[in-house]
PDB file of C-alpha atoms in Angstrom:
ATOM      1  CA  UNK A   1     -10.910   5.021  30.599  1.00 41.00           C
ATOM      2  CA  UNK A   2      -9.819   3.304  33.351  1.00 46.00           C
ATOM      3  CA  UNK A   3      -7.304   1.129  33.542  1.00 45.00           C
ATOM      4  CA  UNK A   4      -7.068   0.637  29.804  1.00 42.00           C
ATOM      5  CA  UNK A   5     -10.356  -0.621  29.914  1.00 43.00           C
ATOM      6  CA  UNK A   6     -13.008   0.040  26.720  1.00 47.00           C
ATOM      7  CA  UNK A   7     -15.849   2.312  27.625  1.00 50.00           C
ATOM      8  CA  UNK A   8     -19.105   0.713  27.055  1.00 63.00           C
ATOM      9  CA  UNK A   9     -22.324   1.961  27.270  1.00 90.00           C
ATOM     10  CA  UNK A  10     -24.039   5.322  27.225  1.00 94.00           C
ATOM     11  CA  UNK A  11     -25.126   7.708  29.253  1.00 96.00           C
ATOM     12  CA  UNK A  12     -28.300   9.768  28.935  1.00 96.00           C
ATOM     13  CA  UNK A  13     -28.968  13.418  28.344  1.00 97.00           C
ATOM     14  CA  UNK A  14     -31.346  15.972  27.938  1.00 97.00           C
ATOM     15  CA  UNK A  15     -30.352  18.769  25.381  1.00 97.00           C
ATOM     16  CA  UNK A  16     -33.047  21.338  25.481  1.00 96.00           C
ATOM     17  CA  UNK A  17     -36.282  18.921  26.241  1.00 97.00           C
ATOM     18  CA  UNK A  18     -34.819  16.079  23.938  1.00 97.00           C
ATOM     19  CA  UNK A  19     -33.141  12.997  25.206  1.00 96.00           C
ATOM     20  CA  UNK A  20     -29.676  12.364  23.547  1.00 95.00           C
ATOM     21  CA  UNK A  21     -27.027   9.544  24.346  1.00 94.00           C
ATOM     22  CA  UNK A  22     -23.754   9.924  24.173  1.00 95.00           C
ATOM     23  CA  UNK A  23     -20.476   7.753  25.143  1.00 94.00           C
ATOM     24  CA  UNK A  24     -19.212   8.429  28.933  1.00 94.00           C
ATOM     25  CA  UNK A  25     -16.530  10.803  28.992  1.00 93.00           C
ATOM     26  CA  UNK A  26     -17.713  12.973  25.934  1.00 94.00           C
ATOM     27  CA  UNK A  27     -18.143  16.553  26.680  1.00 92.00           C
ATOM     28  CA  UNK A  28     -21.081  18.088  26.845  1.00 93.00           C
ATOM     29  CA  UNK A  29     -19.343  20.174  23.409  1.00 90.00           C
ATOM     30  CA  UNK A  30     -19.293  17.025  21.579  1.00 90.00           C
ATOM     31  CA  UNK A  31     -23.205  16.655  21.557  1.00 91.00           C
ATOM     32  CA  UNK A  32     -24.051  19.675  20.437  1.00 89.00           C
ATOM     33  CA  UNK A  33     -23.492  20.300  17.242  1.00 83.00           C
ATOM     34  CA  UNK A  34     -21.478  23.656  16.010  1.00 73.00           C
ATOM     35  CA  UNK A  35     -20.311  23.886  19.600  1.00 68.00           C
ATOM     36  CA  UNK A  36     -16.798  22.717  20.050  1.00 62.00           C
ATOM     37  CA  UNK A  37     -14.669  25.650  18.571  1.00 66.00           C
ATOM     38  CA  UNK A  38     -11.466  26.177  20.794  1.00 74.00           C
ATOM     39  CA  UNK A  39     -11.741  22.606  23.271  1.00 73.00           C
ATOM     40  CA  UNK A  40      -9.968  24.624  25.772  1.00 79.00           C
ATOM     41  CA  UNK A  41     -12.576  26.958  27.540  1.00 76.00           C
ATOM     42  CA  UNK A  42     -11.054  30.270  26.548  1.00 81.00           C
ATOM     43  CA  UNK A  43     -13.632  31.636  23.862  1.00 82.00           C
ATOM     44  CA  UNK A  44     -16.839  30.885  25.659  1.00 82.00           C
ATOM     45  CA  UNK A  45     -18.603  30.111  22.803  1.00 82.00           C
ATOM     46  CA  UNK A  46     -19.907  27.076  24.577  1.00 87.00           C
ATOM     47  CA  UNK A  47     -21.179  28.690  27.344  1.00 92.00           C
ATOM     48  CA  UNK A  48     -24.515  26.277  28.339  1.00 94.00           C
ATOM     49  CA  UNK A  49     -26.922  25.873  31.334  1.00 97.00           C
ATOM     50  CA  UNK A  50     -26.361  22.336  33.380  1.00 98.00           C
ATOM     51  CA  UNK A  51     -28.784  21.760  35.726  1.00 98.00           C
ATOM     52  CA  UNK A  52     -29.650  25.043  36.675  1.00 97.00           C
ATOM     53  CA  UNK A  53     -26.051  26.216  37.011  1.00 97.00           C
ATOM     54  CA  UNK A  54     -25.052  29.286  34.684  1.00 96.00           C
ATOM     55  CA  UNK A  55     -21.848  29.967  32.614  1.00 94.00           C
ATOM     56  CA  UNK A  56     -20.967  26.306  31.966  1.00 94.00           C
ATOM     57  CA  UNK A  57     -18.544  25.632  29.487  1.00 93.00           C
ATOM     58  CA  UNK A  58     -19.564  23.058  27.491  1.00 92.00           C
ATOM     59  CA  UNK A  59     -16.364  22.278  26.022  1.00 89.00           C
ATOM     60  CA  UNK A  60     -14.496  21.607  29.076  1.00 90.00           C
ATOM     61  CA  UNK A  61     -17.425  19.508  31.270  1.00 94.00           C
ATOM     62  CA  UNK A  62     -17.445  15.808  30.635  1.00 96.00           C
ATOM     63  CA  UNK A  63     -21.540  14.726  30.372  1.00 96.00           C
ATOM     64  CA  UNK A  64     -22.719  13.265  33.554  1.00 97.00           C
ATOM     65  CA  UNK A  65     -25.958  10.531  33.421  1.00 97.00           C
ATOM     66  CA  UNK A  66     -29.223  12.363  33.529  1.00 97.00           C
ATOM     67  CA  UNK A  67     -27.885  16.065  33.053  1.00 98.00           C
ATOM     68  CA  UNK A  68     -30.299  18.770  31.608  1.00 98.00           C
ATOM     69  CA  UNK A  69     -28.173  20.982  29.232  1.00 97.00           C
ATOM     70  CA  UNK A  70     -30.298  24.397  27.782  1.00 97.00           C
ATOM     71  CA  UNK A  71     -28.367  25.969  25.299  1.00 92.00           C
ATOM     72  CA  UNK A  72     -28.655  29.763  24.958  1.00 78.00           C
ATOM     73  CA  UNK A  73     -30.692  31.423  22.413  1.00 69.00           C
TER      74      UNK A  73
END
C-alpha cells in the first residue's frame, strides 16, 4: 500500500497455462496452493519458473501483471 491507501483491483496471472487473479502485492506463494511453507526464502520449497527465469522463489516475489509462473513437477 501506498500511502495508506486500500489496494483495489487485481492483477492477472498465468499459473501453469491457467489464468488466475490475485490482489497486487500477493506473492507469487500465496497463489499456489501448498506453497508457502517458511515465507522467508530459506527452504526453497517454492522454487518456481517466472517468465523464463529459473530458481525463483515464490515466497519472496510479489506477482507482477501478466507473469507466467510454471511450477516444477
Amino acid at each position: 500500500m501506498k500511502d495508506g491507501a486500500a489496494v483495489t483491483g487485481t492483477v492477472q496471472v498465468t499459473v501453469d497455462g491457467r489464468a488466475v487473479h490475485a490482489r497486487p502485492g500477493q506473492t507469487i506463494g500465496a497463489v499456489l496452493p501448498g506453497v508457502l511453507f517458511c515465507g522467508i526464502g530459506v527452504c526453497f520449497a517454492c522454487v518456481v519458473v517466472v517468465n523464463g527465469i529459473q530458481d525463483v522463489r515464490a515466497c519472496q516475489r510479489v506477482l507482477a501483471e501478466g507473469d507466467e509462473i510454471r511450477t516444477r513437477p
